[in-house]
Amino acid sequence: MDAISQGTRLELVGAPGSPYTRKMLAWLRFKRIPYAIDWSNRKINEGYPAPKVSLIPTFYLPDDNGEIEAVVDSTPIIKRLNVEFPARSTTPPHPITRFLSDLVEDYADEWLTKIMFHYRWAFEEDAKNAGSLLPFFRNIQVDDSQVSALEAAFTDRQINRLYVVGSNEVTRPIIEASYIRIIDILDKLVQRNEFVLGARPCPADFGIFGQFTQLSQIEPTSLAILTKRSQRVRAWVMRVEDLCGLEVADEDWFEPERAASELRDLLSEIGRTYVPVMLANAAAINEGKSTFEAEVDGERWAQPTFPYQAKCLQWVREAYFALESDDRNVVMAYFDGTGCENLI
């Protein structure tokens, strides 16, 4: 793919109610990369290409032939842009800490999003709030006579997707208990260090931040829980929104041993929830099944299979096996007893 010229203003489509849009905007601000965001998705009408999968944010970046293409999926976008815009890198310098960042980012993108979606649509008050608010993110000038129909259509469509992402009566207690634990873990983590891997943010921070923008700003129930549990985490989310003024230095990053010690509780939470679900999903897909069950915290988890998350698991494993042999051994020693060792 063609490189992007320094100083180029990146173009993207997104929405404030999209955790991945917020993740990417905060990342771009930290990197001090100029951007222009289209909140109303007018790009298609202006002749821009449509993405292969309709997801936001959608970035418009040059392909191998220099032609503009629509690109989605925040993780590979960050990896690409970190190379093309090396200043203020968010890539940890040590291979082990890079792998830990990749793992925590995927946990945020693929597990914390279940918590976010659950609190958005599983409760009547939250569903009414989201259904009446989110349509305005796309069209702030929508006619009042159309609002009720848009709200009903949007709400029905999203609630019908609850089971797809794993939110249902079987999984509800697991999701809600996981939310409480991650708040407590983050509270202690940011008190000690401010960021996941030291004094500057990595992709893991932005992944966690993206989901918490919704949990702490849009959903009433999750906001009430967070407010009662940790004002520190609420404040952290507000700070990460715009880190363009944060000065950074090479020594900001943890060395691997320090990182493993600081992340022990978070790794245990990942091993407790994300790992068994990701493994069961991938196994079911390999067996050609349309649904799967897993055991999480001694409780039953059930949902439809999710092919994209099987790809995510494969990418995490590939990142692990790309490490040198000695580094793989160190990682497995760090994982021992957390449940994360079962990923490999």
Short mmCIF file of C-alpha atoms in Angstrom, two decimals:
data_model
loop_
_atom_site.label_atom_id
_atom_site.label_comp_id
_atom_site.label_asym_id
_atom_site.label_seq_id
_atom_site.Cartn_x
_atom_site.Cartn_y
_atom_site.Cartn_z
CA MET A 1 0.00 0.00 0.00
CA ASP A 2 1.15 3.51 -0.71
CA ALA A 3 2.59 5.52 2.16
CA ILE A 4 0.66 8.51 3.43
CA SER A 5 2.47 11.81 3.15
CA GLN A 6 3.36 13.50 6.43
CA GLY A 7 1.03 16.40 7.10
CA THR A 8 -1.79 14.77 5.14
CA ARG A 9 -5.16 15.22 6.75
CA LEU A 10 -6.74 11.79 7.18
CA GLU A 11 -10.41 11.40 6.32
CA LEU A 12 -12.82 9.13 8.13
CA VAL A 13 -16.50 8.50 8.85
CA GLY A 14 -17.63 7.81 12.40
CA ALA A 15 -20.13 8.45 15.16
CA PRO A 16 -19.83 9.57 18.81
CA GLY A 17 -21.84 6.50 19.86
CA SER A 18 -19.25 4.17 18.33
CA PRO A 19 -16.59 3.07 20.84
CA TYR A 20 -14.17 2.32 18.00
CA THR A 21 -14.63 5.81 16.53
CA ARG A 22 -13.81 7.31 19.91
CA LYS A 23 -10.84 4.95 20.24
CA MET A 24 -9.40 6.12 16.93
CA LEU A 25 -10.06 9.83 17.45
CA ALA A 26 -8.29 9.75 20.81
CA TRP A 27 -5.38 7.87 19.21
CA LEU A 28 -5.13 10.40 16.36
CA ARG A 29 -5.16 13.29 18.85
CA PHE A 30 -2.37 11.74 20.90
CA LYS A 31 -0.35 11.18 17.72
CA ARG A 32 -1.08 14.75 16.58
CA ILE A 33 -2.17 13.45 13.17
CA PRO A 34 -4.48 15.89 11.34
CA TYR A 35 -7.87 14.43 10.50
CA ALA A 36 -11.31 15.35 9.20
CA ILE A 37 -14.27 13.30 10.39
CA ASP A 38 -17.59 13.06 8.57
CA TRP A 39 -20.30 12.52 11.20
CA SER A 40 -23.12 12.25 8.64
CA ASN A 41 -21.59 9.69 6.24
CA ARG A 42 -21.85 11.94 3.22
CA LYS A 43 -18.75 10.36 1.70
CA ILE A 44 -20.71 7.72 -0.23
CA ASN A 45 -22.76 10.44 -1.93
CA GLU A 46 -19.52 12.24 -2.79
CA GLY A 47 -18.19 9.24 -4.70
CA TYR A 48 -15.99 7.73 -2.00
CA PRO A 49 -15.71 3.91 -2.08
CA ALA A 50 -17.88 1.85 0.24
CA PRO A 51 -16.16 -0.47 2.73
CA LYS A 52 -16.43 -4.21 2.15
CA VAL A 53 -18.06 -4.46 5.58
CA SER A 54 -20.19 -1.55 6.74
CA LEU A 55 -18.48 -0.62 10.01
CA ILE A 56 -17.38 2.58 11.65
CA PRO A 57 -15.03 4.21 11.82
CA THR A 58 -14.26 3.95 8.12
CA PHE A 59 -10.91 5.44 7.05
CA TYR A 60 -10.09 6.43 3.47
CA LEU A 61 -6.47 5.46 2.84
CA PRO A 62 -4.35 4.76 -0.27
CA ASP A 63 -4.06 1.13 -1.37
CA ASP A 64 -1.12 -0.55 -3.14
CA ASN A 65 -1.95 1.29 -6.37
CA GLY A 66 -2.33 4.67 -4.73
CA GLU A 67 -6.13 4.52 -5.08
CA ILE A 68 -8.27 5.51 -2.14
CA GLU A 69 -9.98 2.59 -0.42
CA ALA A 70 -12.37 2.37 2.52
CA VAL A 71 -10.64 0.66 5.44
CA VAL A 72 -12.19 -0.55 8.68
CA ASP A 73 -10.91 -2.39 11.79
CA SER A 74 -9.12 -0.18 14.28
CA THR A 75 -6.29 -2.54 15.24
CA PRO A 76 -4.62 -2.93 11.82
CA ILE A 77 -5.25 0.76 11.09
CA ILE A 78 -3.29 1.71 14.22
CA LYS A 79 -0.47 -0.68 13.30
CA ARG A 80 -0.24 0.79 9.80
CA LEU A 81 -0.41 4.43 10.86
CA ASN A 82 2.10 3.93 13.67
CA VAL A 83 4.61 2.94 11.00
CA GLU A 84 3.73 5.75 8.61
CA PHE A 85 3.58 8.35 11.39
CA PRO A 86 6.40 7.22 13.71
CA ALA A 87 6.46 10.31 15.96
CA ARG A 88 4.92 9.78 19.42
CA SER A 89 4.71 6.04 18.82
CA THR A 90 2.16 4.01 20.74
CA THR A 91 3.99 0.77 19.95
CA PRO A 92 5.88 -0.54 23.01
CA PRO A 93 9.54 -1.07 22.08
CA HIS A 94 10.02 -4.53 23.61
CA PRO A 95 8.47 -7.52 21.80
CA ILE A 96 6.97 -8.88 25.03
CA THR A 97 5.28 -5.63 25.99
CA ARG A 98 4.08 -5.23 22.39
CA PHE A 99 2.44 -8.64 22.66
CA LEU A 100 0.85 -7.76 26.01
CA SER A 101 -0.55 -4.57 24.48
CA ASP A 102 -1.99 -6.57 21.56
CA LEU A 103 -3.66 -9.00 23.94
CA VAL A 104 -5.20 -6.33 26.17
CA GLU A 105 -6.36 -4.34 23.14
CA ASP A 106 -8.12 -7.40 21.75
CA TYR A 107 -9.72 -8.07 25.14
CA ALA A 108 -11.06 -4.52 25.09
CA ASP A 109 -12.29 -4.73 21.50
CA GLU A 110 -13.85 -8.18 21.78
CA TRP A 111 -14.86 -8.61 25.44
CA LEU A 112 -15.46 -5.14 26.84
CA THR A 113 -17.66 -4.45 23.83
CA LYS A 114 -20.00 -7.19 25.09
CA ILE A 115 -20.31 -5.25 28.34
CA MET A 116 -20.91 -1.99 26.46
CA PHE A 117 -23.56 -3.49 24.18
CA HIS A 118 -25.25 -5.21 27.13
CA TYR A 119 -25.65 -2.01 29.12
CA ARG A 120 -26.80 -0.12 26.04
CA TRP A 121 -29.68 -2.41 25.10
CA ALA A 122 -30.47 -4.94 27.86
CA PHE A 123 -32.27 -2.49 30.19
CA GLU A 124 -35.40 -0.56 29.29
CA GLU A 125 -34.13 2.82 30.48
CA ASP A 126 -30.83 2.44 28.64
CA ALA A 127 -32.48 1.20 25.45
CA LYS A 128 -34.86 4.18 25.43
CA ASN A 129 -31.96 6.52 26.00
CA ALA A 130 -29.80 5.03 23.24
CA GLY A 131 -32.68 4.67 20.81
CA SER A 132 -33.62 8.32 21.16
CA LEU A 133 -30.04 9.63 21.14
CA LEU A 134 -28.02 7.61 18.64
CA PRO A 135 -30.03 8.53 15.48
CA PHE A 136 -29.07 12.18 16.05
CA PHE A 137 -25.40 11.25 15.88
CA ARG A 138 -25.86 10.49 12.18
CA ASN A 139 -28.26 13.33 11.36
CA ILE A 140 -28.51 16.20 13.82
CA GLN A 141 -31.03 17.95 11.52
CA VAL A 142 -33.51 15.08 11.27
CA ASP A 143 -37.08 16.30 11.10
CA ASP A 144 -39.07 15.92 14.33
CA SER A 145 -41.77 14.01 12.46
CA GLN A 146 -39.25 11.28 11.60
CA VAL A 147 -37.64 10.88 15.00
CA SER A 148 -40.08 8.35 16.47
CA ALA A 149 -39.86 6.03 13.47
CA LEU A 150 -36.07 6.23 13.40
CA GLU A 151 -35.89 5.56 17.12
CA ALA A 152 -38.13 2.50 16.87
CA ALA A 153 -36.30 1.05 13.86
CA PHE A 154 -32.85 1.66 15.35
CA THR A 155 -33.79 0.23 18.75
CA ASP A 156 -35.42 -2.90 17.31
CA ARG A 157 -32.45 -3.58 15.06
CA GLN A 158 -29.92 -3.24 17.87
CA ILE A 159 -31.87 -5.18 20.50
CA ASN A 160 -32.21 -8.02 18.01
CA ARG A 161 -28.41 -8.11 17.85
CA LEU A 162 -27.99 -8.54 21.61
CA TYR A 163 -27.88 -12.32 21.43
CA VAL A 164 -25.37 -12.17 18.58
CA VAL A 165 -22.77 -10.36 20.70
CA GLY A 166 -23.44 -12.59 23.70
CA SER A 167 -25.82 -10.59 25.88
CA ASN A 168 -28.78 -12.71 27.01
CA GLU A 169 -30.40 -13.97 30.20
CA VAL A 170 -27.86 -16.78 30.50
CA THR A 171 -24.83 -14.50 30.19
CA ARG A 172 -26.20 -11.44 32.01
CA PRO A 173 -24.74 -12.21 35.48
CA ILE A 174 -21.32 -12.99 33.97
CA ILE A 175 -21.24 -9.73 32.02
CA GLU A 176 -22.39 -7.60 34.94
CA ALA A 177 -19.92 -9.16 37.38
CA SER A 178 -17.13 -8.69 34.84
CA TYR A 179 -17.96 -4.98 34.56
CA ILE A 180 -17.59 -4.49 38.32
CA ARG A 181 -14.25 -6.29 38.37
CA ILE A 182 -12.75 -4.40 35.43
CA ILE A 183 -13.70 -1.08 37.02
CA ASP A 184 -11.87 -2.09 40.22
CA ILE A 185 -8.84 -3.36 38.27
CA LEU A 186 -8.62 -0.17 36.20
CA ASP A 187 -8.99 2.00 39.29
CA LYS A 188 -5.89 0.48 40.86
CA LEU A 189 -3.97 0.32 37.58
CA VAL A 190 -4.37 3.96 36.60
CA GLN A 191 -3.75 5.10 40.16
CA ARG A 192 -0.33 3.43 40.08
CA ASN A 193 0.70 4.17 36.50
CA GLU A 194 -1.87 6.27 34.62
CA PHE A 195 -1.58 3.98 31.57
CA VAL A 196 -1.51 0.23 30.93
CA LEU A 197 2.20 -0.06 30.13
CA GLY A 198 3.75 2.99 31.70
CA ALA A 199 3.66 6.76 31.46
CA ARG A 200 2.38 6.91 27.89
CA PRO A 201 -0.58 5.19 26.22
CA CYS A 202 -0.42 2.12 24.02
CA PRO A 203 -3.20 0.64 21.83
CA ALA A 204 -4.49 -1.27 24.88
CA ASP A 205 -5.29 2.03 26.59
CA PHE A 206 -7.20 3.33 23.60
CA GLY A 207 -9.12 0.05 23.26
CA ILE A 208 -10.24 0.19 26.89
CA PHE A 209 -10.96 3.90 26.59
CA GLY A 210 -13.20 3.43 23.54
CA GLN A 211 -15.57 1.06 25.30
CA PHE A 212 -15.60 3.16 28.46
CA THR A 213 -16.56 6.32 26.55
CA GLN A 214 -19.94 4.70 26.07
CA LEU A 215 -20.19 3.08 29.49
CA SER A 216 -19.28 6.35 31.22
CA GLN A 217 -21.08 8.87 29.03
CA ILE A 218 -24.09 7.38 27.25
CA GLU A 219 -25.55 4.39 29.13
CA PRO A 220 -27.34 5.50 32.35
CA THR A 221 -27.06 2.19 34.20
CA SER A 222 -23.36 1.61 33.55
CA LEU A 223 -22.64 5.27 34.30
CA ALA A 224 -24.39 5.01 37.67
CA ILE A 225 -22.37 1.92 38.54
CA LEU A 226 -19.11 3.53 37.48
CA THR A 227 -19.86 6.76 39.34
CA LYS A 228 -20.47 4.82 42.54
CA ARG A 229 -17.51 2.52 42.03
CA SER A 230 -14.72 4.74 40.68
CA GLN A 231 -14.70 8.43 39.89
CA ARG A 232 -11.01 7.90 39.14
CA VAL A 233 -11.81 5.75 36.12
CA ARG A 234 -14.39 8.30 34.93
CA ALA A 235 -11.74 10.99 35.14
CA TRP A 236 -9.22 8.79 33.30
CA VAL A 237 -11.64 8.36 30.40
CA MET A 238 -12.10 12.12 30.18
CA ARG A 239 -8.33 12.67 30.18
CA VAL A 240 -7.59 10.05 27.51
CA GLU A 241 -10.11 11.73 25.18
CA ASP A 242 -7.43 14.26 24.25
CA LEU A 243 -3.78 13.52 25.05
CA CYS A 244 -2.29 15.75 22.35
CA GLY A 245 -0.59 17.80 25.07
CA LEU A 246 1.04 14.83 26.83
CA GLU A 247 4.82 14.98 26.54
CA VAL A 248 6.49 11.61 26.10
CA ALA A 249 9.95 10.12 26.47
CA ASP A 250 11.63 6.82 25.57
CA GLU A 251 11.83 5.82 29.23
CA ASP A 252 8.05 6.02 29.64
CA TRP A 253 7.59 2.33 28.84
CA PHE A 254 7.69 -0.50 31.37
CA GLU A 255 10.24 -3.24 30.97
CA PRO A 256 8.57 -6.68 30.55
CA GLU A 257 8.97 -7.83 34.17
CA ARG A 258 7.41 -4.64 35.52
CA ALA A 259 4.63 -4.84 32.94
CA ALA A 260 3.76 -8.42 33.93
CA SER A 261 3.66 -7.49 37.61
CA GLU A 262 1.48 -4.43 37.03
CA LEU A 263 -0.90 -6.31 34.71
CA ARG A 264 -1.30 -9.45 36.82
CA ASP A 265 -4.85 -8.64 37.93
CA LEU A 266 -5.87 -7.59 34.42
CA LEU A 267 -4.37 -10.72 32.88
CA SER A 268 -6.28 -12.82 35.42
CA GLU A 269 -9.50 -11.10 34.42
CA ILE A 270 -8.74 -11.72 30.75
CA GLY A 271 -8.08 -15.37 31.50
CA ARG A 272 -11.29 -15.57 33.52
CA THR A 273 -13.66 -14.24 30.83
CA TYR A 274 -12.26 -13.49 27.38
CA VAL A 275 -10.12 -16.61 27.10
CA PRO A 276 -12.72 -19.36 27.66
CA VAL A 277 -15.25 -17.61 25.41
CA MET A 278 -12.76 -17.04 22.60
CA LEU A 279 -11.55 -20.65 22.78
CA ALA A 280 -15.06 -22.13 22.80
CA ASN A 281 -16.14 -19.90 19.91
CA ALA A 282 -13.17 -20.92 17.77
CA ALA A 283 -13.67 -24.62 18.55
CA ALA A 284 -17.35 -24.43 17.60
CA ILE A 285 -16.52 -22.69 14.31
CA ASN A 286 -13.94 -25.36 13.50
CA GLU A 287 -16.67 -27.95 14.08
CA GLY A 288 -19.13 -26.12 11.83
CA LYS A 289 -21.50 -25.21 14.66
CA SER A 290 -23.67 -22.09 14.69
CA THR A 291 -23.77 -21.73 18.49
CA PHE A 292 -21.43 -22.53 21.34
CA GLU A 293 -21.30 -22.81 25.10
CA ALA A 294 -18.45 -22.12 27.50
CA GLU A 295 -17.87 -22.13 31.23
CA VAL A 296 -16.99 -18.71 32.63
CA ASP A 297 -16.43 -18.38 36.37
CA GLY A 298 -18.23 -21.67 36.89
CA GLU A 299 -21.28 -20.35 35.05
CA ARG A 300 -22.71 -21.30 31.67
CA TRP A 301 -22.11 -18.98 28.73
CA ALA A 302 -24.11 -19.45 25.50
CA GLN A 303 -24.25 -17.45 22.26
CA PRO A 304 -24.04 -17.80 18.47
CA THR A 305 -20.60 -18.31 16.98
CA PHE A 306 -18.75 -15.18 15.92
CA PRO A 307 -16.33 -15.86 13.02
CA TYR A 308 -14.47 -12.56 13.36
CA GLN A 309 -13.52 -13.37 16.96
CA ALA A 310 -12.03 -16.67 15.79
CA LYS A 311 -9.80 -14.59 13.50
CA CYS A 312 -8.87 -12.38 16.45
CA LEU A 313 -7.82 -15.43 18.45
CA GLN A 314 -5.69 -16.59 15.55
CA TRP A 315 -4.01 -13.15 15.32
CA VAL A 316 -3.21 -13.22 19.04
CA ARG A 317 -1.66 -16.66 18.67
CA GLU A 318 0.32 -15.57 15.61
CA ALA A 319 1.66 -12.60 17.58
CA TYR A 320 2.76 -14.97 20.33
CA PHE A 321 4.51 -17.38 17.97
CA ALA A 322 6.22 -14.47 16.21
CA LEU A 323 8.16 -13.89 19.44
CA GLU A 324 11.62 -15.35 19.88
CA SER A 325 11.66 -18.65 21.77
CA ASP A 326 13.07 -17.11 24.95
CA ASP A 327 10.44 -14.36 24.92
CA ARG A 328 7.67 -16.94 24.45
CA ASN A 329 8.92 -18.76 27.53
CA VAL A 330 8.92 -15.51 29.51
CA VAL A 331 5.36 -14.73 28.42
CA MET A 332 4.16 -18.18 29.44
CA ALA A 333 5.78 -17.71 32.84
CA TYR A 334 3.92 -14.40 33.20
CA PHE A 335 0.67 -16.09 32.14
CA ASP A 336 1.01 -19.00 34.55
CA GLY A 337 -2.02 -19.16 36.81
CA THR A 338 -3.93 -16.33 35.08
CA GLY A 339 -5.83 -18.50 32.60
CA CYS A 340 -4.15 -16.71 29.69
CA GLU A 341 -1.81 -19.68 29.25
CA ASN A 342 -4.81 -21.51 27.74
CA LEU A 343 -4.74 -19.17 24.74
CA ILE A 344 -1.68 -20.91 23.35
#
